[in-house]
PDB file of C-alpha atoms in Angstrom:
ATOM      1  CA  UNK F 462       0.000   0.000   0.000  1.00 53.00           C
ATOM      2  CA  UNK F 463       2.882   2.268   0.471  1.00 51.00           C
ATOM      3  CA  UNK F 464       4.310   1.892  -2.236  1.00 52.00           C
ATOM      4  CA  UNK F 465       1.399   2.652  -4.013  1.00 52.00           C
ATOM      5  CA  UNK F 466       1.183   5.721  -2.441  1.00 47.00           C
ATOM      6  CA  UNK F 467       4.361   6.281  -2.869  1.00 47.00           C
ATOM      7  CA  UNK F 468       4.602   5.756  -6.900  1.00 46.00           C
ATOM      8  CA  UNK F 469       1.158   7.797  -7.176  1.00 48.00           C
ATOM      9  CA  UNK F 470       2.542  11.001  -5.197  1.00 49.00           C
ATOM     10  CA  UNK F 471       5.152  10.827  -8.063  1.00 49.00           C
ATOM     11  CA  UNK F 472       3.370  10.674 -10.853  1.00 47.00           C
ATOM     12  CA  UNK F 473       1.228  13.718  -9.639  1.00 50.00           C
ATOM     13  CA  UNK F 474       4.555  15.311  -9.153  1.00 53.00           C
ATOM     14  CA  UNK F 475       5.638  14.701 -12.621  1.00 53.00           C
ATOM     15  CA  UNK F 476       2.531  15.625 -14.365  1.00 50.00           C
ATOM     16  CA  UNK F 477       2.036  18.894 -12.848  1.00 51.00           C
ATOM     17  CA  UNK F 478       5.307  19.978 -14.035  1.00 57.00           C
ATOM     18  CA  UNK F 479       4.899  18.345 -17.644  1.00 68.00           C
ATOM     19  CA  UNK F 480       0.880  18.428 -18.513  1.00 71.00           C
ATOM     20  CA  UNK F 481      -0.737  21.394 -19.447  1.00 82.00           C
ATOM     21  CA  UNK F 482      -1.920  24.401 -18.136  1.00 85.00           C
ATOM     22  CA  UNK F 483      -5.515  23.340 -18.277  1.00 87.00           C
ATOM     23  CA  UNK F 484      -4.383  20.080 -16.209  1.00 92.00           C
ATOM     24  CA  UNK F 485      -2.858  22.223 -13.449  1.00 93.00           C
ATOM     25  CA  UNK F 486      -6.414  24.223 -13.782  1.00 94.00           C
ATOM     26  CA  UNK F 487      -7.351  21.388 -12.467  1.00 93.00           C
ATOM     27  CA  UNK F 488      -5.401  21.288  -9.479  1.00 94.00           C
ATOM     28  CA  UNK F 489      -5.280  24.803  -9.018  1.00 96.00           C
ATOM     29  CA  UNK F 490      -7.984  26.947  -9.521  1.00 94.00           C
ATOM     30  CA  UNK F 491      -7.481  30.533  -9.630  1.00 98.00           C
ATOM     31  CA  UNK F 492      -9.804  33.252  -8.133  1.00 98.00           C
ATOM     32  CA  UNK F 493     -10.112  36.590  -7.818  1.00 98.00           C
ATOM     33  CA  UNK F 494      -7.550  37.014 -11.038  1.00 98.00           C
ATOM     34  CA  UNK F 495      -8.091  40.519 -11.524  1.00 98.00           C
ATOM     35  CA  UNK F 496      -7.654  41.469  -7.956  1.00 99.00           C
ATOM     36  CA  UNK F 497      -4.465  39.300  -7.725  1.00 99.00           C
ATOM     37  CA  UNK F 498      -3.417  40.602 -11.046  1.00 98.00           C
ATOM     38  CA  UNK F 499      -4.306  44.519  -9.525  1.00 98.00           C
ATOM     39  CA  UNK F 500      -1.843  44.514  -6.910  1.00 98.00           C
ATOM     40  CA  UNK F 501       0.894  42.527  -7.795  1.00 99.00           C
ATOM     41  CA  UNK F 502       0.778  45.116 -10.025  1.00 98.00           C
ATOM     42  CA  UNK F 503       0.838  47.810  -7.653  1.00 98.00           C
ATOM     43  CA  UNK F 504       2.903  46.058  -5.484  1.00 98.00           C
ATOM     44  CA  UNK F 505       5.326  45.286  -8.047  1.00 98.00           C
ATOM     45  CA  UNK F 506       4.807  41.590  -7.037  1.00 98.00           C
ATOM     46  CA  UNK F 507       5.072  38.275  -9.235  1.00 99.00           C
ATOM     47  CA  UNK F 508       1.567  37.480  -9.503  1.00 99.00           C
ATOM     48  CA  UNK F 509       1.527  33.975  -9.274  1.00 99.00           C
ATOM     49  CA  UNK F 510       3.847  34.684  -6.098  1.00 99.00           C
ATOM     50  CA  UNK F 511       0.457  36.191  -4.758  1.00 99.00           C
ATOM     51  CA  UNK F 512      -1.713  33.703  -5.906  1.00 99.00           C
ATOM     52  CA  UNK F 513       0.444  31.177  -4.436  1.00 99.00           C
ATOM     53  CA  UNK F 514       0.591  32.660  -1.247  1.00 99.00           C
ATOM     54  CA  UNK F 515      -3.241  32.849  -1.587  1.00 99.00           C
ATOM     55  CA  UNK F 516      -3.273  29.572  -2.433  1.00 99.00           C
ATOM     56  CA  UNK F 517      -1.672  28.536   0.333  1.00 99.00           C
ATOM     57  CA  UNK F 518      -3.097  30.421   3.167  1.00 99.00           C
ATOM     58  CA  UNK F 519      -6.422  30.247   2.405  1.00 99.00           C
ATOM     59  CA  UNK F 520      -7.424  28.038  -0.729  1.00 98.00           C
ATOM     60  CA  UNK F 521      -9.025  31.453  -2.523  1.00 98.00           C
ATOM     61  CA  UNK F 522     -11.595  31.073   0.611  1.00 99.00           C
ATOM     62  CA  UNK F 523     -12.280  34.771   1.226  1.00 98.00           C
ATOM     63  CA  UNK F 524     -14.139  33.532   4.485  1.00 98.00           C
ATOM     64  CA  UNK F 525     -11.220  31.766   6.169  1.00 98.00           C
ATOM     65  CA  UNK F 526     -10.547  31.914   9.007  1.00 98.00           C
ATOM     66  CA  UNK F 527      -7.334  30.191  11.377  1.00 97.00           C
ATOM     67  CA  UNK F 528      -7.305  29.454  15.156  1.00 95.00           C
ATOM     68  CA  UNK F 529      -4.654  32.250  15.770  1.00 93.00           C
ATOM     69  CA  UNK F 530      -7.601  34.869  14.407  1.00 96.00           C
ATOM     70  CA  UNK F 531      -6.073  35.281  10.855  1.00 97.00           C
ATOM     71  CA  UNK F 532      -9.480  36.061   8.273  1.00 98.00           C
ATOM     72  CA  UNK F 533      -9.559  35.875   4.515  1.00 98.00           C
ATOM     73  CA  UNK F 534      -7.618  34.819   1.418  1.00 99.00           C
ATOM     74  CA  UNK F 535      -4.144  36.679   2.874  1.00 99.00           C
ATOM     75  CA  UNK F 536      -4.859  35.234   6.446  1.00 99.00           C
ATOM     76  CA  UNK F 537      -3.700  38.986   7.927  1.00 98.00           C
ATOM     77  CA  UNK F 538      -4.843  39.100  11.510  1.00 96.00           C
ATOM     78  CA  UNK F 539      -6.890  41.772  12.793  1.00 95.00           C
ATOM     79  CA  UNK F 540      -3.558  43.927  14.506  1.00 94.00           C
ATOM     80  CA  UNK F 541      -1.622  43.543  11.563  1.00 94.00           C
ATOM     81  CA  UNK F 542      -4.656  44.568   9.241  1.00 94.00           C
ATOM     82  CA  UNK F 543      -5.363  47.534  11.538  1.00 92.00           C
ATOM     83  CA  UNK F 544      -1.879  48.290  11.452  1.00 93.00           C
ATOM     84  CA  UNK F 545      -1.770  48.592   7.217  1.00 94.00           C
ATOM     85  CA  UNK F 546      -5.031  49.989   7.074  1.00 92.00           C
ATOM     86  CA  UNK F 547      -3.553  52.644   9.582  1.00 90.00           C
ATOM     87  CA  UNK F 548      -0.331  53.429   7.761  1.00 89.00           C
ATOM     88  CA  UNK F 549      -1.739  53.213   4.306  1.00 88.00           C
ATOM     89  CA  UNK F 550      -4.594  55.726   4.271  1.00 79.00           C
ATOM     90  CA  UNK F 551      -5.526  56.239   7.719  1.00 64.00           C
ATOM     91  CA  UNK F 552      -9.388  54.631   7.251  1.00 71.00           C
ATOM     92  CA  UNK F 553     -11.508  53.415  10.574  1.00 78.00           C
ATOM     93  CA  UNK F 554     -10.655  49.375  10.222  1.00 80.00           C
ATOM     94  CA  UNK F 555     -13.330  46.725  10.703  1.00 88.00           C
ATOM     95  CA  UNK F 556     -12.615  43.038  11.496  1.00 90.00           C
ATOM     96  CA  UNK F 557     -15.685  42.280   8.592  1.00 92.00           C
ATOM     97  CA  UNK F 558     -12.812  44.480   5.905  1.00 91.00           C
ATOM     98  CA  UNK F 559     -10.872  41.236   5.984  1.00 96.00           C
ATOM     99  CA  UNK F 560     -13.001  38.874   4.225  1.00 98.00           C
ATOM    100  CA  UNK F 561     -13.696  41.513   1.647  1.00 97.00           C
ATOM    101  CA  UNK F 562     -11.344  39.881  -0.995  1.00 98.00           C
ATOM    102  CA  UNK F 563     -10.078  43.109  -2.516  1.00 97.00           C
ATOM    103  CA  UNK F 564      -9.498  44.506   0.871  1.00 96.00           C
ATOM    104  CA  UNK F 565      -7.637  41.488   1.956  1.00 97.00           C
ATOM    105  CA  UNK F 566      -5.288  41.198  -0.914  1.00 98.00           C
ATOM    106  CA  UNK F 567      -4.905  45.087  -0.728  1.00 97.00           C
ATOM    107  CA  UNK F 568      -3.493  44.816   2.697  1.00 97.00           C
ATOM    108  CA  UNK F 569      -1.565  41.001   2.487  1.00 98.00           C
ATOM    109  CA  UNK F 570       0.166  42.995  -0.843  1.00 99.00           C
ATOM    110  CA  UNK F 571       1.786  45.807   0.832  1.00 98.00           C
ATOM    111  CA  UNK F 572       2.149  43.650   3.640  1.00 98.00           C
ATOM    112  CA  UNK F 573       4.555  41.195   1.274  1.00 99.00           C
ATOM    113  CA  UNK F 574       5.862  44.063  -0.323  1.00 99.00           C
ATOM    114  CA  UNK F 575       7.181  45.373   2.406  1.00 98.00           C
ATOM    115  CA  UNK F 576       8.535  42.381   3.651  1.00 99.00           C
ATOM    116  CA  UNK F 577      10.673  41.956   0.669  1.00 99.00           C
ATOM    117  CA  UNK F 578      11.873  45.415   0.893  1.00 99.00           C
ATOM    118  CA  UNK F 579      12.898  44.455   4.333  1.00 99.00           C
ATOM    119  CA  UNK F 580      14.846  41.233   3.152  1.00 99.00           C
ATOM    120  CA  UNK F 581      16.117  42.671   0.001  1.00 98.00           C
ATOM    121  CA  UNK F 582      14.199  41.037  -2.290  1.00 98.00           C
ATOM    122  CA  UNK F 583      14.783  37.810  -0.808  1.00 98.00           C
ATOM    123  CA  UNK F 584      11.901  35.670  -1.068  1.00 98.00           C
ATOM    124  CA  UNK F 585      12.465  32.818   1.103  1.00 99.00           C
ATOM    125  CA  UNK F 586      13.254  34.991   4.004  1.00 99.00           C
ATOM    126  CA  UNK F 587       9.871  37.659   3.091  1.00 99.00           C
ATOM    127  CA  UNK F 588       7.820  34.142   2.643  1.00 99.00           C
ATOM    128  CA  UNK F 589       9.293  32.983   5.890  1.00 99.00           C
ATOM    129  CA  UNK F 590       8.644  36.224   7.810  1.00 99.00           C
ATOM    130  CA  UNK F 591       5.138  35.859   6.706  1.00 98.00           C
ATOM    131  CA  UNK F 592       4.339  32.590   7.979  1.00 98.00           C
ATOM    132  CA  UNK F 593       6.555  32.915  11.171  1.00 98.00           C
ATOM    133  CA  UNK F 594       6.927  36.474  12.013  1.00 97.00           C
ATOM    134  CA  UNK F 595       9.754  39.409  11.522  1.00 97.00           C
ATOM    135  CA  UNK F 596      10.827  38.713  14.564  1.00 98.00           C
ATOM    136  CA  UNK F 597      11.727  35.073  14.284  1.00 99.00           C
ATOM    137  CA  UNK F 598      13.245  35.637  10.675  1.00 99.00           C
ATOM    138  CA  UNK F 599      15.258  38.859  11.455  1.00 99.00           C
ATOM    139  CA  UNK F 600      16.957  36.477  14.385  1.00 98.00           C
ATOM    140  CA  UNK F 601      17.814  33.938  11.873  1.00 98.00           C
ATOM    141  CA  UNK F 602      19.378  36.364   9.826  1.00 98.00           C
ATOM    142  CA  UNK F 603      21.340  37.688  12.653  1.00 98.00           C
ATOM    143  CA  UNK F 604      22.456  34.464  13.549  1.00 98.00           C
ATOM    144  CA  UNK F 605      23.393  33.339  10.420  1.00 97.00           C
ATOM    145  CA  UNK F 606      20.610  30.615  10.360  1.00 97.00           C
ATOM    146  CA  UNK F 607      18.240  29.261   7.900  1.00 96.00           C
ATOM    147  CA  UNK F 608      14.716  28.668   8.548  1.00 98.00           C
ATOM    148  CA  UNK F 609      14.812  27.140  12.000  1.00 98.00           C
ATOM    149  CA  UNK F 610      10.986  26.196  11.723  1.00 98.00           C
ATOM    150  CA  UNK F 611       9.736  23.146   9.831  1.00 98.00           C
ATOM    151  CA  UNK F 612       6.849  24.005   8.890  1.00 98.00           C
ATOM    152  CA  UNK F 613       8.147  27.468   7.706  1.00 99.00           C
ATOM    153  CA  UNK F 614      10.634  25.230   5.720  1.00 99.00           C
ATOM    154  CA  UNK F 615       7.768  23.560   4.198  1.00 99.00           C
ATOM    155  CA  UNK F 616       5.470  26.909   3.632  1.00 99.00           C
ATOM    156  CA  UNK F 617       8.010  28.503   1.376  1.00 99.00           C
ATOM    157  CA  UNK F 618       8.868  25.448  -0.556  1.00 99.00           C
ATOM    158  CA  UNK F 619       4.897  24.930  -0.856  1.00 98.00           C
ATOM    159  CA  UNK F 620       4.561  28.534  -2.400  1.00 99.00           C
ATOM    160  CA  UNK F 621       7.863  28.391  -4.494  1.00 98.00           C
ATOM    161  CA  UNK F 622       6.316  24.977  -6.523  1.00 97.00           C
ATOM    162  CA  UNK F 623       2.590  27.250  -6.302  1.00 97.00           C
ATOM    163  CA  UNK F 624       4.167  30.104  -7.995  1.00 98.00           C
ATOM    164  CA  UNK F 625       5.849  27.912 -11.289  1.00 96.00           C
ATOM    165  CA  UNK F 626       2.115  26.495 -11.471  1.00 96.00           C
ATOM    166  CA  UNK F 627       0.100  29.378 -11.163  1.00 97.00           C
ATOM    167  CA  UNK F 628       2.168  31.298 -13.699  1.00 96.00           C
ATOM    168  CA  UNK F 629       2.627  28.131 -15.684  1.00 95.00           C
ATOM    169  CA  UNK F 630      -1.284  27.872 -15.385  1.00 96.00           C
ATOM    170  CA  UNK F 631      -2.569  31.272 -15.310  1.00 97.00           C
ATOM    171  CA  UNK F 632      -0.068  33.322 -17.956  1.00 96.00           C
ATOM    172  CA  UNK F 633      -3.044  35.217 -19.941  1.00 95.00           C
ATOM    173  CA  UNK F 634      -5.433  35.488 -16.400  1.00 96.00           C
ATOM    174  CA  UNK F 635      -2.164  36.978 -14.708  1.00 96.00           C
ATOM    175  CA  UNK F 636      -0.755  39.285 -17.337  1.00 94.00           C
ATOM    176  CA  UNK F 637       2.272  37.466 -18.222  1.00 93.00           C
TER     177      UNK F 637
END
């Protein structure tokens, strides 16, 4: 039985990197394209790095919500949403603006953004600090340390594969 499972987790493997786009489609459905597509733009970020960190943090479920109080597709919590909203245009926040999916990815965009600015474009280390915090990923830095967390390990590596399918996927929908 293993085995099986073992030889079937491999051919999914190699077929999403060798069908199709409409296989991956599939897979990987992509919503909210023109919102993604907005402000990557804006944000002068990949858009299929958004979608994949959509993807992965909330499925494209604009109602999501996790047990440590992070709502919508972005999964921002409340503080940090406040915060954005705050520094961005100074508006009165509301806990229902986060499963409004173009407030959502409005706020997770300049949130990324702004993480990459922070880590120099680095990727890894902005995906990292979004899953496990600045404060974890600026001590790793300090240290001279890679991603001390598993599961952070595993979050980046998640959206890194996302992001070749999405713009593998999603070219036209995500204005490559």
């Amino acid at each position: 039985m293993a085995a099986g499972v073992v030889v079937a987790a491999g051919a999914f493997a190699y077929l999403q990197h060798t069908e199709p786009p409409w296989y991956a489609r599939l897979w990987y459905p992509l919503r909210y394209a023109t919102i993604v597509r907005t402000y990557a733009q804006q944000q002068q970020i990949d858009p299929a790095l958004l979608a994949a960190v959509i993807d992965t943090e909330s499925k494209f479920n604009a109602d999501a919500r996790s047990s440590a109080g992070a709502v919508g597709l972005m999964q921002l919590t409340p503080a940090t949403a406040e915060g954005i909203a705050e520094y961005t245009h100074g508006s009165k926040f509301q806990l229902s603006d986060l499963t409004n999916p173009d407030i959502n990815v409005r706020y997770g965009s300049w949130y990324l953004h702004r993480l990459l600015d922070h880590y120099n474009g680095n990727e890894q280390l902005a995906l990292a600090a979004y899953n496990a915090g600045e404060a974890n990923v600026d001590s790793w830095v300090a240290k001279n340390e890679g991603i001390q967390f598993s599961d952070t390990r595993a979050y980046v590596a998640k959206i890194e594969r996302l992001k070749g399918i999405y713009r593998k996927a999603y070219a036209s929908e995500l204005g490559y």
